Every structure is written in structure tokens, then in C-alpha cells.
Coordinates of C-alpha atoms in Angstrom, one line a residue:
M1 CA 14.8 7.6 -10.9
P2 CA 17.9 9.0 -9.1
Y3 CA 20.4 6.2 -8.6
D4 CA 20.7 6.7 -4.9
L5 CA 17.0 6.3 -4.2
L6 CA 14.9 3.2 -4.1
P7 CA 11.5 4.6 -5.1
K8 CA 9.5 1.6 -4.1
K9 CA 10.0 -0.5 -1.1
R10 CA 8.4 -3.9 -0.8
R11 CA 8.1 -4.8 2.8
S12 CA 6.9 -7.9 4.5
G13 CA 5.0 -5.7 6.9
D14 CA 3.2 -6.5 10.1
S15 CA 1.9 -9.9 10.9
P16 CA -1.2 -10.8 8.9
G17 CA -3.6 -10.0 11.8
A18 CA -1.7 -6.9 12.8
E19 CA -4.4 -4.4 11.9
N20 CA -7.2 -6.5 13.4
Y21 CA -7.4 -4.7 16.8
G22 CA -9.6 -2.3 18.6
K23 CA -8.1 1.0 19.7
K24 CA -8.9 1.6 23.3
R25 CA -7.8 4.7 25.1
G26 CA -5.6 3.9 28.0
R27 CA -5.1 0.2 27.6
Q28 CA -3.4 -1.4 24.6
D29 CA -5.1 -4.7 23.8
S30 CA -3.2 -7.0 21.5
D31 CA -3.0 -10.6 20.4
I32 CA 0.8 -10.3 20.8
E33 CA 2.3 -12.2 23.7
I34 CA 5.7 -11.0 25.1
A35 CA 7.9 -13.8 26.5
D36 CA 9.3 -11.4 29.1
E37 CA 5.9 -10.5 30.6
H38 CA 4.5 -12.3 33.6
P39 CA 0.7 -12.9 33.2
G40 CA -1.3 -11.1 35.8
A41 CA 1.6 -9.1 37.2
D42 CA 1.3 -5.3 37.2
Q43 CA 3.9 -3.5 35.2
A44 CA 6.4 -1.4 37.2
P45 CA 5.9 2.4 36.8
Y46 CA 8.4 4.0 34.5
Q47 CA 8.8 7.7 33.8
W48 CA 10.5 9.5 30.9
G49 CA 10.1 13.3 31.2
S50 CA 6.4 14.0 31.2
C51 CA 5.4 10.5 29.9
G52 CA 4.8 7.5 32.1
L53 CA 4.2 3.8 31.7
S54 CA 2.4 1.9 34.3
N55 CA 0.0 -1.2 34.3
E56 CA -0.1 -1.4 30.5
T57 CA -1.0 2.3 30.2
L58 CA 1.2 4.9 28.5
S59 CA 0.1 8.4 29.6
D60 CA 1.3 12.0 29.3
G61 CA 2.0 14.5 32.2
P62 CA -1.7 15.2 33.1
G63 CA -2.4 11.5 33.0
N64 CA -4.1 11.3 29.6
P65 CA -3.6 8.0 27.9
I66 CA -1.4 8.0 24.8
D67 CA -2.5 5.6 22.0
L68 CA 0.0 3.3 20.3
R69 CA -0.5 0.5 17.8
P70 CA -0.3 -2.9 19.5
Q71 CA 3.0 -3.7 17.8
A72 CA 4.6 -0.4 18.9
F73 CA 3.3 -0.9 22.5
A74 CA 4.7 -4.4 22.6
V75 CA 8.1 -3.1 21.5
L76 CA 8.0 -0.4 24.2
R77 CA 6.9 -3.0 26.8
Y78 CA 9.8 -5.3 25.9
L79 CA 12.4 -2.6 26.0
S80 CA 11.1 -1.2 29.3
N81 CA 11.5 -4.7 30.8
N82 CA 15.1 -4.7 29.5
P83 CA 16.3 -1.2 30.2
N84 CA 19.7 0.3 29.8
R85 CA 21.0 -2.6 27.7
L86 CA 21.4 -3.1 24.0
V87 CA 18.4 -5.1 22.6
T88 CA 19.2 -6.5 19.2
K89 CA 16.8 -6.2 16.3
G90 CA 16.6 -9.9 16.1
E91 CA 15.6 -10.2 19.8
L92 CA 12.9 -7.6 19.4
M93 CA 11.5 -9.1 16.2
Q94 CA 11.5 -12.6 17.7
S95 CA 9.7 -11.3 20.8
V96 CA 7.0 -9.2 19.1
W97 CA 6.6 -11.1 15.8
A98 CA 7.6 -14.6 16.8
G99 CA 6.8 -17.1 14.0
T100 CA 6.0 -14.4 11.5
A101 CA 8.2 -13.3 8.6
V102 CA 8.6 -9.5 8.7
T103 CA 11.3 -7.1 7.6
D104 CA 13.2 -4.5 9.6
D105 CA 10.7 -1.9 8.4
S106 CA 8.0 -3.1 10.7
L107 CA 10.3 -2.6 13.7
V108 CA 11.6 0.8 12.4
Q109 CA 8.0 2.0 12.2
C110 CA 7.3 1.0 15.8
I111 CA 10.5 2.7 17.0
H112 CA 9.4 5.9 15.2
E113 CA 5.9 5.8 16.8
I114 CA 7.4 5.2 20.3
R115 CA 9.7 8.2 19.9
R116 CA 6.9 10.3 18.8
A117 CA 4.8 9.3 21.8
L118 CA 7.6 10.0 24.2
K119 CA 8.5 13.2 22.5
D120 CA 12.0 11.8 22.0
D121 CA 13.0 13.9 18.9
G122 CA 16.7 13.8 19.9
H123 CA 16.7 10.0 20.5
A124 CA 17.9 10.6 24.0
I125 CA 15.4 8.1 25.5
L126 CA 15.3 5.4 22.8
K127 CA 18.7 5.2 21.3
T128 CA 19.7 3.6 18.1
K129 CA 22.9 1.5 18.0
S130 CA 23.8 1.6 14.4
R131 CA 23.3 -1.8 12.6
R132 CA 22.9 -3.6 16.0
G133 CA 19.7 -2.6 17.8
Y134 CA 18.1 -0.2 20.3
M135 CA 18.6 0.8 24.0
L136 CA 15.8 2.3 26.1
A137 CA 17.4 4.7 28.7
L138 CA 15.7 4.2 32.1
P139 CA 16.7 6.6 35.0
E140 CA 18.3 4.8 37.9
A141 CA 15.4 5.6 40.2
N142 CA 13.1 3.8 37.8
A143 CA 15.4 0.8 37.4
A144 CA 15.6 0.5 41.2
A145 CA 11.9 0.5 41.5
M146 CA 11.4 -2.5 39.1
P147 CA 9.8 -5.4 41.0
A148 CA 11.7 -8.6 41.2
T149 CA 9.1 -10.3 39.0
S150 CA 10.1 -7.9 36.2
R151 CA 13.8 -8.5 36.6
T152 CA 14.4 -12.1 37.5
S153 CA 11.6 -14.4 38.5
N154 CA 9.6 -13.3 35.5
R155 CA 12.0 -15.0 33.1
A156 CA 12.0 -18.2 35.1
L157 CA 8.2 -18.4 35.2
Q158 CA 8.0 -17.6 31.5
R159 CA 10.0 -20.5 30.2
P160 CA 7.1 -23.1 30.2
L161 CA 4.7 -20.5 28.8
A162 CA 7.3 -19.5 26.1
A163 CA 7.7 -23.1 25.1
F164 CA 4.0 -23.6 24.8
V165 CA 3.5 -20.4 22.9
G166 CA 6.4 -21.3 20.6
S167 CA 4.9 -24.7 19.9
L168 CA 1.5 -23.1 19.2
L169 CA 3.0 -20.6 16.8
I170 CA 4.7 -23.4 14.9
V171 CA 1.3 -25.2 14.6
L172 CA -0.3 -22.0 13.4
A173 CA 2.5 -21.2 11.0
V174 CA 2.2 -24.7 9.4
A175 CA -1.6 -24.3 9.2
A176 CA -1.2 -20.8 7.5
V177 CA 1.3 -22.2 5.0
A178 CA -0.9 -25.1 4.2
G179 CA -3.8 -22.8 3.7
W180 CA -1.7 -20.7 1.2
M181 CA -0.5 -23.7 -0.7
L182 CA -4.0 -25.0 -1.1
R183 CA -5.4 -21.6 -1.9
P184 CA -6.8 -21.2 -5.5
L185 CA -4.6 -19.2 -7.8
S186 CA -5.1 -17.6 -11.2
P187 CA -3.5 -19.2 -14.2
G188 CA -0.6 -16.9 -13.8
G189 CA -0.1 -18.0 -10.2
K190 CA -1.5 -14.9 -8.7
P191 CA -4.1 -14.9 -5.8
L192 CA -7.8 -14.6 -6.5
V193 CA -9.9 -12.2 -4.5
A194 CA -13.7 -11.8 -4.1
V195 CA -15.4 -8.7 -2.6
L196 CA -18.7 -9.8 -1.2
P197 CA -21.7 -7.3 -0.9
F198 CA -21.5 -5.3 2.3
D199 CA -24.1 -6.3 4.9
V200 CA -26.5 -3.4 5.8
L201 CA -27.7 -3.7 9.4
G202 CA -31.1 -2.1 9.1
E203 CA -33.6 -1.1 6.4
E204 CA -32.3 2.4 5.4
T205 CA -32.4 2.8 1.7
S206 CA -29.5 5.2 1.6
A207 CA -27.3 2.9 3.6
R208 CA -28.1 0.1 1.1
R209 CA -27.1 2.3 -1.8
L210 CA -23.9 3.1 0.0
G211 CA -23.3 -0.6 0.6
N212 CA -23.8 -1.4 -3.1
G213 CA -21.6 1.5 -4.2
L214 CA -18.9 0.7 -1.8
T215 CA -18.7 -2.9 -2.9
E216 CA -18.5 -1.9 -6.6
E217 CA -15.9 0.8 -6.0
I218 CA -13.6 -1.5 -3.9
I219 CA -13.8 -4.1 -6.7
T220 CA -12.9 -1.4 -9.2
D221 CA -10.0 -0.1 -7.1
L222 CA -8.6 -3.5 -6.3
A223 CA -8.7 -4.5 -9.9
R224 CA -6.1 -1.8 -10.7
F225 CA -3.5 -3.8 -8.7
P226 CA -1.8 -6.4 -11.0
E227 CA -0.5 -8.4 -8.0
F228 CA -3.7 -10.3 -7.8
Q229 CA -7.0 -10.9 -9.7
V230 CA -10.5 -9.8 -8.6
I231 CA -13.8 -11.6 -9.2
A232 CA -16.3 -9.4 -11.1
H233 CA -19.2 -7.8 -9.3
D234 CA -21.7 -9.7 -11.3
S235 CA -20.4 -13.0 -9.8
T236 CA -20.5 -11.8 -6.2
E237 CA -23.7 -9.7 -6.0
T238 CA -25.8 -12.9 -5.8
Y239 CA -24.4 -13.4 -2.2
A240 CA -26.1 -10.3 -0.8
G241 CA -27.8 -11.2 2.4
R242 CA -26.1 -14.6 2.1
S243 CA -27.1 -17.5 4.4
I244 CA -24.3 -19.9 3.2
G245 CA -20.9 -20.1 4.7
L246 CA -17.7 -18.4 3.7
A247 CA -16.0 -21.7 2.8
E248 CA -18.7 -22.7 0.4
I249 CA -18.8 -19.2 -1.3
A250 CA -15.0 -19.3 -1.7
K251 CA -15.1 -22.8 -3.2
T252 CA -17.9 -21.8 -5.6
L253 CA -16.0 -18.7 -6.8
G254 CA -12.6 -20.4 -6.7
V255 CA -10.9 -17.7 -4.6
G256 CA -8.3 -17.7 -1.9
F257 CA -9.2 -14.4 -0.2
V258 CA -12.6 -12.7 0.6
V259 CA -13.3 -9.1 1.5
E260 CA -16.5 -8.5 3.4
G261 CA -17.9 -5.7 5.6
S262 CA -21.0 -4.2 7.2
I263 CA -22.7 -0.8 7.4
Q264 CA -24.8 0.4 10.3
R265 CA -26.6 3.8 10.6
Q266 CA -27.4 5.2 14.1
A267 CA -28.1 8.6 15.4
G268 CA -27.0 10.4 12.3
R269 CA -23.7 8.5 12.0
L270 CA -22.5 5.6 9.9
R271 CA -20.3 2.8 11.3
I272 CA -18.6 0.9 8.5
T273 CA -16.3 -2.2 8.9
A274 CA -14.3 -4.1 6.4
Q275 CA -12.1 -7.2 6.7
L276 CA -10.0 -9.5 4.7
L277 CA -10.3 -13.3 5.3
D278 CA -8.2 -16.3 4.3
A279 CA -10.9 -18.4 2.5
A280 CA -9.0 -21.6 3.2
T281 CA -8.8 -21.2 7.0
G282 CA -11.4 -18.5 7.8
K283 CA -8.6 -16.5 9.5
H284 CA -8.9 -12.7 9.7
L285 CA -5.9 -11.2 8.0
W286 CA -6.9 -7.5 8.3
S287 CA -9.8 -5.4 9.4
D288 CA -10.6 -1.7 10.0
R289 CA -13.6 0.4 11.1
W290 CA -14.8 3.9 10.2
D291 CA -17.2 6.1 12.0
R292 CA -18.5 9.0 9.9
P293 CA -21.4 11.6 9.9
D294 CA -23.9 10.4 7.3
E295 CA -23.8 13.7 5.4
D296 CA -21.9 13.0 2.2
L297 CA -22.3 9.3 1.3
F298 CA -20.4 9.6 -2.0
A299 CA -17.3 11.1 -0.2
I300 CA -17.5 8.4 2.4
Q301 CA -17.7 5.7 -0.3
T302 CA -14.6 7.2 -2.1
E303 CA -12.6 7.6 1.1
I304 CA -13.1 4.1 2.4
S305 CA -12.7 2.4 -1.0
E306 CA -9.3 4.2 -1.5
Q307 CA -8.1 3.2 2.0
V308 CA -9.2 -0.5 1.7
S309 CA -7.6 -1.0 -1.7
N310 CA -4.3 0.6 -0.5
R311 CA -4.2 -1.5 2.6
L312 CA -4.8 -4.8 0.8
G313 CA -3.0 -4.1 -2.5
G314 CA 0.5 -3.1 -3.5
G315 CA 3.9 -4.4 -2.4
H316 CA 3.4 -3.7 1.3
G317 CA -0.3 -4.8 1.2
V318 CA -1.7 -7.6 3.3
I319 CA -2.2 -10.0 0.4
E320 CA 1.4 -10.0 -0.8
V321 CA 2.6 -10.3 2.9
A322 CA 0.7 -13.5 3.2
G323 CA 2.3 -14.8 0.0
R324 CA 5.8 -14.0 1.2
I325 CA 5.3 -15.8 4.5
A326 CA 4.2 -18.9 2.6
A327 CA 7.0 -18.7 0.1
H328 CA 9.5 -18.7 2.9
R329 CA 8.3 -22.1 4.0
K330 CA 8.7 -23.7 0.6
P331 CA 11.8 -25.5 -0.6
P332 CA 13.7 -23.2 -3.1
S333 CA 13.2 -25.8 -5.9
D334 CA 9.4 -25.6 -5.5
L335 CA 9.1 -21.8 -5.8
T336 CA 7.0 -20.5 -8.6
A337 CA 7.9 -17.4 -10.7
Y338 CA 5.4 -15.3 -8.7
E339 CA 6.8 -16.5 -5.3
L340 CA 10.4 -15.7 -6.5
Y341 CA 9.1 -12.2 -7.4
L342 CA 7.6 -11.9 -3.8
L343 CA 10.9 -12.9 -2.2
G344 CA 12.9 -10.7 -4.5
T345 CA 10.8 -7.6 -3.5
E346 CA 11.3 -8.5 0.1
K347 CA 15.1 -8.6 -0.3
L348 CA 14.9 -5.3 -2.3
A349 CA 13.2 -3.6 0.7
K350 CA 16.2 -4.1 2.9
M351 CA 18.2 -1.4 1.0
N352 CA 21.7 -2.7 1.4
R353 CA 24.0 -3.9 -1.3
A354 CA 24.1 -7.6 -0.4
D355 CA 20.3 -7.9 -0.2
V356 CA 19.7 -5.9 -3.4
E357 CA 22.1 -8.1 -5.2
E358 CA 20.2 -11.1 -3.9
A359 CA 16.9 -9.5 -5.0
I360 CA 18.3 -9.2 -8.5
K361 CA 19.1 -12.9 -8.6
L362 CA 15.6 -13.8 -7.4
L363 CA 13.9 -11.5 -9.8
K364 CA 16.0 -12.7 -12.7
R365 CA 15.0 -16.3 -11.8
A366 CA 11.4 -15.2 -11.8
V367 CA 11.6 -13.8 -15.3
E368 CA 13.5 -16.8 -16.5
F369 CA 10.6 -19.0 -15.3
D370 CA 8.0 -16.6 -16.6
P371 CA 9.4 -14.0 -19.0
G372 CA 5.9 -12.4 -19.2
L373 CA 5.8 -11.5 -15.5
A374 CA 5.7 -7.7 -15.9
R375 CA 5.8 -7.1 -12.1
A376 CA 9.2 -8.7 -11.8
W377 CA 10.5 -6.4 -14.5
V378 CA 9.1 -3.4 -12.6
E379 CA 11.1 -4.5 -9.5
L380 CA 14.2 -5.2 -11.6
Y381 CA 14.1 -1.5 -12.6
H382 CA 14.0 -0.5 -8.9
A383 CA 16.8 -2.9 -8.0
Y384 CA 19.2 -1.9 -10.8
G385 CA 18.3 1.7 -10.2
V386 CA 19.5 1.6 -6.5
M387 CA 22.7 -0.3 -7.1
P388 CA 24.9 2.7 -8.0
S389 CA 24.2 4.2 -4.6
F390 CA 26.2 1.3 -3.2
G391 CA 29.1 1.9 -5.5
A392 CA 28.1 -0.4 -8.4
D393 CA 28.8 0.6 -12.0
F394 CA 26.7 3.6 -13.0
E395 CA 26.4 3.1 -16.7
A396 CA 25.8 -0.7 -16.7
N397 CA 22.9 -0.3 -14.1
F398 CA 21.6 2.7 -16.0
R399 CA 21.2 0.6 -19.1
L400 CA 19.8 -2.5 -17.3
A401 CA 17.2 -0.3 -15.4
A402 CA 16.0 1.3 -18.6
E403 CA 15.7 -2.1 -20.3
A404 CA 13.6 -3.4 -17.4
A405 CA 11.3 -0.5 -17.4
E406 CA 10.6 -0.7 -21.1
R407 CA 10.1 -4.5 -20.9
A408 CA 7.5 -4.0 -18.1
V409 CA 5.4 -1.6 -20.1
M410 CA 5.7 -3.7 -23.3
L411 CA 4.5 -6.8 -21.4
D412 CA 1.6 -5.1 -19.5
P413 CA 0.5 -1.7 -20.8
S414 CA -2.3 -1.8 -18.3
D415 CA 0.0 -1.8 -15.3
A416 CA 0.1 1.8 -13.9
E417 CA 3.3 1.2 -12.0
A418 CA 5.1 0.0 -15.1
H419 CA 4.3 3.3 -16.7
A420 CA 5.5 5.1 -13.5
V421 CA 8.9 3.3 -13.6
L422 CA 9.2 4.0 -17.3
G423 CA 8.6 7.7 -16.3
F424 CA 11.4 7.4 -13.8
S425 CA 13.6 5.9 -16.5
F426 CA 13.0 8.8 -18.9
G427 CA 13.8 11.1 -16.0
D428 CA 17.1 9.3 -15.6
R429 CA 17.8 10.2 -19.2
N430 CA 16.8 13.8 -18.6
D431 CA 13.8 13.4 -20.9
L432 CA 11.4 15.1 -18.6
A433 CA 8.7 15.6 -21.2
R434 CA 8.3 11.9 -21.8
A435 CA 8.7 11.2 -18.1
K436 CA 5.7 13.5 -17.4
M437 CA 3.7 11.8 -20.1
E438 CA 4.2 8.3 -18.5
F439 CA 3.4 9.6 -15.1
D440 CA 0.2 11.3 -16.4
T441 CA -0.7 7.9 -17.9
A442 CA 0.0 6.1 -14.6
L443 CA -2.2 8.6 -12.6
R444 CA -5.1 8.3 -15.1
M445 CA -5.0 4.5 -14.7
A446 CA -4.6 4.5 -10.9
P447 CA -5.3 8.0 -9.5
N448 CA -5.6 6.8 -5.9
Q449 CA -2.9 4.2 -5.7
F450 CA -0.4 4.8 -2.9
E451 CA 2.7 3.8 -4.9
I452 CA 1.9 6.0 -7.9
L453 CA 1.2 9.0 -5.7
S454 CA 4.4 8.4 -3.8
F455 CA 6.5 8.2 -7.0
Y456 CA 4.9 11.3 -8.5
A457 CA 5.5 13.2 -5.2
F458 CA 9.2 12.6 -5.6
L459 CA 9.5 13.6 -9.2
A460 CA 7.0 16.5 -9.2
S461 CA 9.6 19.2 -8.6
S462 CA 11.4 18.0 -11.7
F463 CA 8.3 18.8 -13.6
G464 CA 8.1 22.2 -12.1
E465 CA 5.4 21.2 -9.6
P466 CA 7.1 21.1 -6.2
Q467 CA 4.0 22.1 -4.2
R468 CA 1.9 19.5 -6.0
G469 CA 4.5 16.9 -5.1
A470 CA 4.2 17.9 -1.4
E471 CA 0.4 17.7 -1.6
M472 CA 0.6 14.3 -3.1
A473 CA 2.9 13.2 -0.3
D474 CA 0.3 14.5 2.2
R475 CA -2.5 12.6 0.3
A476 CA -0.5 9.3 0.1
T477 CA 0.2 9.4 3.9
R478 CA -3.5 9.9 4.6
L479 CA -4.3 6.9 2.3
N480 CA -1.8 4.7 4.0
P481 CA -0.7 5.9 7.5
N482 CA 1.4 2.8 7.9
Y483 CA 3.5 3.6 4.9
P484 CA 6.7 1.7 4.3
M485 CA 10.1 3.2 5.2
A486 CA 11.3 3.5 1.6
S487 CA 8.3 5.9 1.0
T488 CA 9.7 8.2 3.6
R489 CA 12.6 8.8 1.2
L490 CA 10.2 9.9 -1.5
F491 CA 8.2 12.1 0.8
A492 CA 11.3 13.7 2.3
A493 CA 12.5 14.6 -1.2
A494 CA 9.1 16.0 -2.1
Y495 CA 8.9 18.1 1.1
F496 CA 12.5 19.4 0.7
M497 CA 11.9 20.6 -2.9
A498 CA 8.7 22.4 -1.7
G499 CA 10.6 24.2 1.0
R500 CA 8.9 22.3 3.8
Y501 CA 12.1 21.5 5.5
E502 CA 10.7 20.5 8.9
D503 CA 8.4 18.0 7.2
A504 CA 11.4 16.6 5.2
L505 CA 13.4 16.2 8.5
R506 CA 10.4 14.6 10.1
M507 CA 10.4 12.0 7.4
Q508 CA 14.1 11.4 7.7
K509 CA 13.8 10.7 11.4
Q510 CA 11.9 7.5 10.5
M511 CA 15.1 6.1 8.9
G512 CA 18.4 5.0 10.2
P513 CA 21.6 6.5 8.8
E514 CA 22.3 3.2 7.0
N515 CA 19.1 3.7 5.0
Y516 CA 19.8 7.2 3.8
G517 CA 21.7 6.9 0.6
R518 CA 23.5 9.8 -1.0
R519 CA 20.4 11.9 -1.6
M520 CA 19.2 11.8 2.0
W521 CA 22.6 12.7 3.2
V522 CA 22.4 15.8 1.1
Y523 CA 18.9 16.7 2.2
R524 CA 19.5 16.3 6.0
P525 CA 22.3 18.9 6.4
A526 CA 20.8 21.2 3.8
A527 CA 17.3 21.1 5.5
L528 CA 18.8 21.7 8.9
A529 CA 20.8 24.7 7.6
A530 CA 17.8 26.1 5.8
S531 CA 15.8 25.8 9.1
G532 CA 18.4 27.8 11.0
R533 CA 19.7 24.8 12.9
T534 CA 23.3 25.6 12.1
A535 CA 25.0 23.4 14.7
E536 CA 23.0 20.4 13.8
A537 CA 23.6 21.0 10.2
K538 CA 27.4 21.0 10.8
T539 CA 27.2 17.7 12.7
A540 CA 25.0 16.1 9.9
L541 CA 27.4 17.3 7.2
A542 CA 30.4 15.7 9.0
E543 CA 28.5 12.5 9.1
A544 CA 27.4 12.7 5.5
L545 CA 31.0 13.1 4.4
K546 CA 32.0 10.1 6.3
W547 CA 29.5 8.0 4.3
F548 CA 30.2 9.7 1.0
P549 CA 33.5 11.5 1.0
D550 CA 33.1 12.6 -2.6
L551 CA 29.9 14.6 -2.0
T552 CA 30.1 18.1 -3.6
I553 CA 27.6 20.7 -4.6
E554 CA 28.7 20.5 -8.3
G555 CA 28.5 16.7 -8.4
F556 CA 25.1 16.5 -6.8
V557 CA 23.3 19.3 -8.8
S558 CA 24.6 17.8 -12.1
L559 CA 22.2 14.9 -11.7
P560 CA 20.0 14.6 -14.9
D561 CA 16.6 14.9 -13.2
T562 CA 17.4 18.3 -11.6
N563 CA 15.7 21.3 -13.1
E564 CA 16.8 24.9 -12.7
D565 CA 14.6 25.7 -9.8
D566 CA 15.6 22.6 -7.9
R567 CA 19.2 23.3 -8.7
R568 CA 19.0 26.8 -7.3
R569 CA 17.4 25.5 -4.1
L570 CA 20.1 22.8 -3.7
I571 CA 23.0 25.1 -4.3
E572 CA 21.6 27.6 -1.8
T573 CA 20.9 25.2 1.0
M574 CA 24.1 23.1 0.4
R575 CA 26.1 26.2 0.6
L576 CA 24.4 27.1 3.9
A577 CA 25.3 23.6 5.2
G578 CA 28.9 24.0 4.2
F579 CA 29.2 21.2 1.5
P580 CA 32.4 21.3 -0.5
P581 CA 31.5 23.2 -3.7
C582 CA 33.9 21.8 -6.4
A583 CA 33.8 18.3 -7.8
K584 CA 36.8 16.6 -9.5
A585 CA 36.7 16.8 -13.3
E586 CA 36.2 13.1 -13.7
A587 CA 33.3 13.1 -11.3
V588 CA 31.1 15.4 -13.5
A589 CA 32.4 14.2 -16.8
R590 CA 29.8 11.4 -16.9
F591 CA 27.0 13.9 -16.9
E592 CA 25.7 15.2 -20.2
K593 CA 25.3 18.7 -18.9
P594 CA 27.6 19.1 -15.8
V595 CA 27.2 22.2 -13.6
H596 CA 30.2 24.4 -12.9
L597 CA 30.1 26.8 -10.0
P598 CA 31.8 30.2 -10.5
E599 CA 34.4 29.5 -7.8
C600 CA 35.2 26.1 -9.4
V601 CA 35.9 27.3 -13.0
E602 CA 39.6 28.0 -12.4
R603 CA 40.9 24.6 -11.2

């Protein structure tokens, strides 16, 4: 793994019920209540270019509704009620996710979706104030048209409601935490999950076959995630057509989470639903729905199984999110090794030096409590690997990262992600043959796992497969459209090395400058220059050199995981962007095979 890139981001994600919503054209329905919104009052009409917001409807020029996820719409609604002023990240997160532990990544994703909906590529409407927050620019005519209830009386009327909602959220949070603490765990402290047979509404034999196959395939796919344990199909199939309640099933099986769903055939189409429930409380944590033609049942089964497993599993999945929320409520002295691991991955996701250092402390405590917790060693690899991008000692972190990767595979050879980080580690040492072997192993073990696809997408060009890397990035984003921000770094790199510069820039727009790291500060000016956007490239280069004054072409292309084709692309595009060509002798001396440009030989 390059030392300026965190290849895996563990995020707290959206609130547990964030995905349990119906998409309705025109009106955005959500369980989220905004404290600055007066119940029953129509929203003032706002206009940004060809887009307008009025009465809970975001529409384009011809008046067609524009869909946004509920969280993104809630952020837009709050900003539009507070126009032309800096709204801090904390204020937004408290207003939209009050009472729920989330990371900045959830907010960044919403900001990206709003800008895309408003066609605000230049950030002229929704402005980022670095490290502080956001400002929604509202033309004076719009601001003057705001009704008094939106500007003043609304807040006064809201106070009793806000107090009530705040109290209710506290009660719900306590209940959720109690549910987690009472939830059955495996002997290793990991959650236990049961996938119940899908209900088939009707008597169609083919739909029943699909239901059986889908249940089995979801169990198989979820079982590949080492973050939790899954009850075998033999133990759950007896509950087909069940008449007993969820609580009794969960108690009998000894599980904390239950996946269930239904299948209905009508007029040549299939409607399939799936949901994850907290077995202790019966609360819906996640749900989704698919409508497909009933033409290729096997393809439908594969598609839905892949999507369900990637939404629930992995570091940004719903199950780990629930664990983090509960861990935050426990006294530090009561935290288990697994909970320390969860909190460490959350800190790691923030991608700044202080939080990554804190992540290392938490993860080291986790492995002190449980030296056999392979997942913590996987994350220690990521944490040590990113530290040099913040100025930490290169060689020391290089060694610690390699040791963590090797320990992870030794402890759990069945963990696909452990093999992937070992592959990254071999790449760090320029042993691309062994790196490729480890990644091939990871892909055989988990061919549809979002994280593995994301990692391979980044490193594929080093294996001489840049187009395959871009295709894997495409596939990963289809599997998980709500991918975490750290994955955008991987995808941007994959697209850049495949020559898909506009796609690389599109990914980078989802990040703030503070999240770039050295590599992204190279790719942005280089991609702009390669796309013919010379003036923008010049501006981006000046900004890059403010963040990393020592950035040079020689220094960057000497990185050990850079092959000849990648090196040629980088040299060409970095020259176009105007990067300084020559590195100081001591800057390249640490590389085994430093690159010397012709114009830099005589120095």
C-alpha cells in the first residue's frame, strides 16, 4: 500500500435505520426531524440556476422532481433554512443525525449528492469552508422571500418540540444500547446473525426456488465476512412459513440479528424485499427493495445476494455501525477487544494524524486483550500504512505495517482481507509477484466483497491491468452505491491509471482537500492537465505545493509500487501540470530504485 493512501475506511455510516425508506418522486419522506423546521408550514421557494426547492420538493428547470436520499435532503433543507452563513459540521450532524454516532463521511456523502443534484460542480452554490463547515449561497431575492416562520418564529416555536425530540432520542438511544449489550455474541465477542427463509407470497414454484436459493446464497456470502458469525442454513430452514415470533426464533437460535425478506411475482415481474432486524428490540436497522423482470432468476439471485451482503457486512456495514454506537456508550474500562477494534476503525476513518494515532492506541489495546483478533491486525496495517503521509517516520511504519499484515494472515488464513493487506504489504516492498498471488487468493475467497474489489482496483495497474482496475471500481460502486469516502481515493487512483481522468476527478470531488493525501494532490493537477483544463491544473498545482512543498516528479514516480507503464503516465501528466521535476538527493535515497529524469542528472 502506498504510504499516503488509507486503502480501507471504516466509517460509522448513516444511522441504523437510514436505508429503511421509500423513494418517492417529488417528495422526500424521512424519519429525520429537523429542529429548524416548523411542522405544517410550507417551505419557502428557493432557486439555484435551473433547480428549485419548494414545499419539500426539489425539482429541475422543467419541474421534474429530483430524488435525494432522506439524509441528503435533510441536510439541504437545513442549509436552505440557514442561508448565506457558515453552518458548522457539528451543527449539521446534530440536526440531521441527532443522538446517533456517525463520522464526517456520512455528511460528506450528503454534500456530494446535493452538489450533484444542483449541478454545482464548481462549488459555487454549496461552498466548503475548509475544516469548519459549509455555506449555502442563496441569492438576495430568495432570502428576501423567506417567510417569517422560516427566519424567526420558527425557531421559537421549535424549542418545545426540540426538547421533546431530544428526550425521545435519549430514551431510544438508551434502549438501543441496552439491546446491543444484551444481544447474544459468539465466543469471540462477535455478533451472531441468522438469515431466515424468504417468504414467498403466492404458490409459484420458480419463485419458491428463487427464495430458497437466495437465502442460501446470502448465508454463504455473509459467512465470508469475519466481523460476525452466521448461523448455518440447516438451522434456519425449519422456520420457512414460520408462525412463531421473531423474538422466540432469535432466542432459540441465540442470535442478535436476523435477516428476513419476501418475494412476490406479479405481471411478469418480481418484487423482492430484504431487511435486517435487531433481534432484541425488533427494530428495523436496514431494508431495501428490488423490482426485476422475472427472466433470469439466477442472475437476480446473484445480484441481490451480493448487494445484501455488502450492505450488511464490512467495516462500513450496518452490523458494525450498530456495534460502534453501543461501544460509544460503554465506560472505557468495560470495552471488549472487539469493541476496541470497532472504535479503532472509526478513528482510522477520519484520516488525520491525531485520529490515526488514537486508532493505533485503540487497536493495540484490542490485540493486547485478544492477540488472536486478526481483524485488529488488519486495521493496524492500514493505520501504520497511512502514518507517513502525515509526516511520521517512513521506515518504522513500513516495518510495523508489514508485521501487522503478516500477523493477520497467520492468525486467520481464511480472512480474505488479511490476504489483501498482505498483498499491499508485498507491493510496498516492490514484490509485485507475491502481491498478485495474495490478491488472487483474496479474490478467490471473496470475489464479490466490496473491500477486496476496491483494494484490487487500486493496485491493478501495478500488476499491468489498469483497465481491469477501472472495471473493478465500476463493479464495486454498483455493489455499494453508498461507498465510504476512503474508497473514492482507491477508485480515483484506478481511474487515473486507466486514463479515465474525468472519472478520477469525479471521485476526488467527493473529498475535501484535507482528505487528499500526497497521492491525490498529484492526481488532481495531473488529471486536470491531461483533460486539457490547463488553468484549473495550474491552480490545483499551487494548492498541492502548499500542502506538500517537496512534491516532485522524481520523488513521486520512485515509489516502489509503480511499474513502467504507470511511471510513464505519471511523468507525462505531471509534466503537463507543471510539477517540479527534480528531487533532492536525500529525498530519493531511501528508495531501492530511484528514478532520475534526464534534466536532473547534472545537479
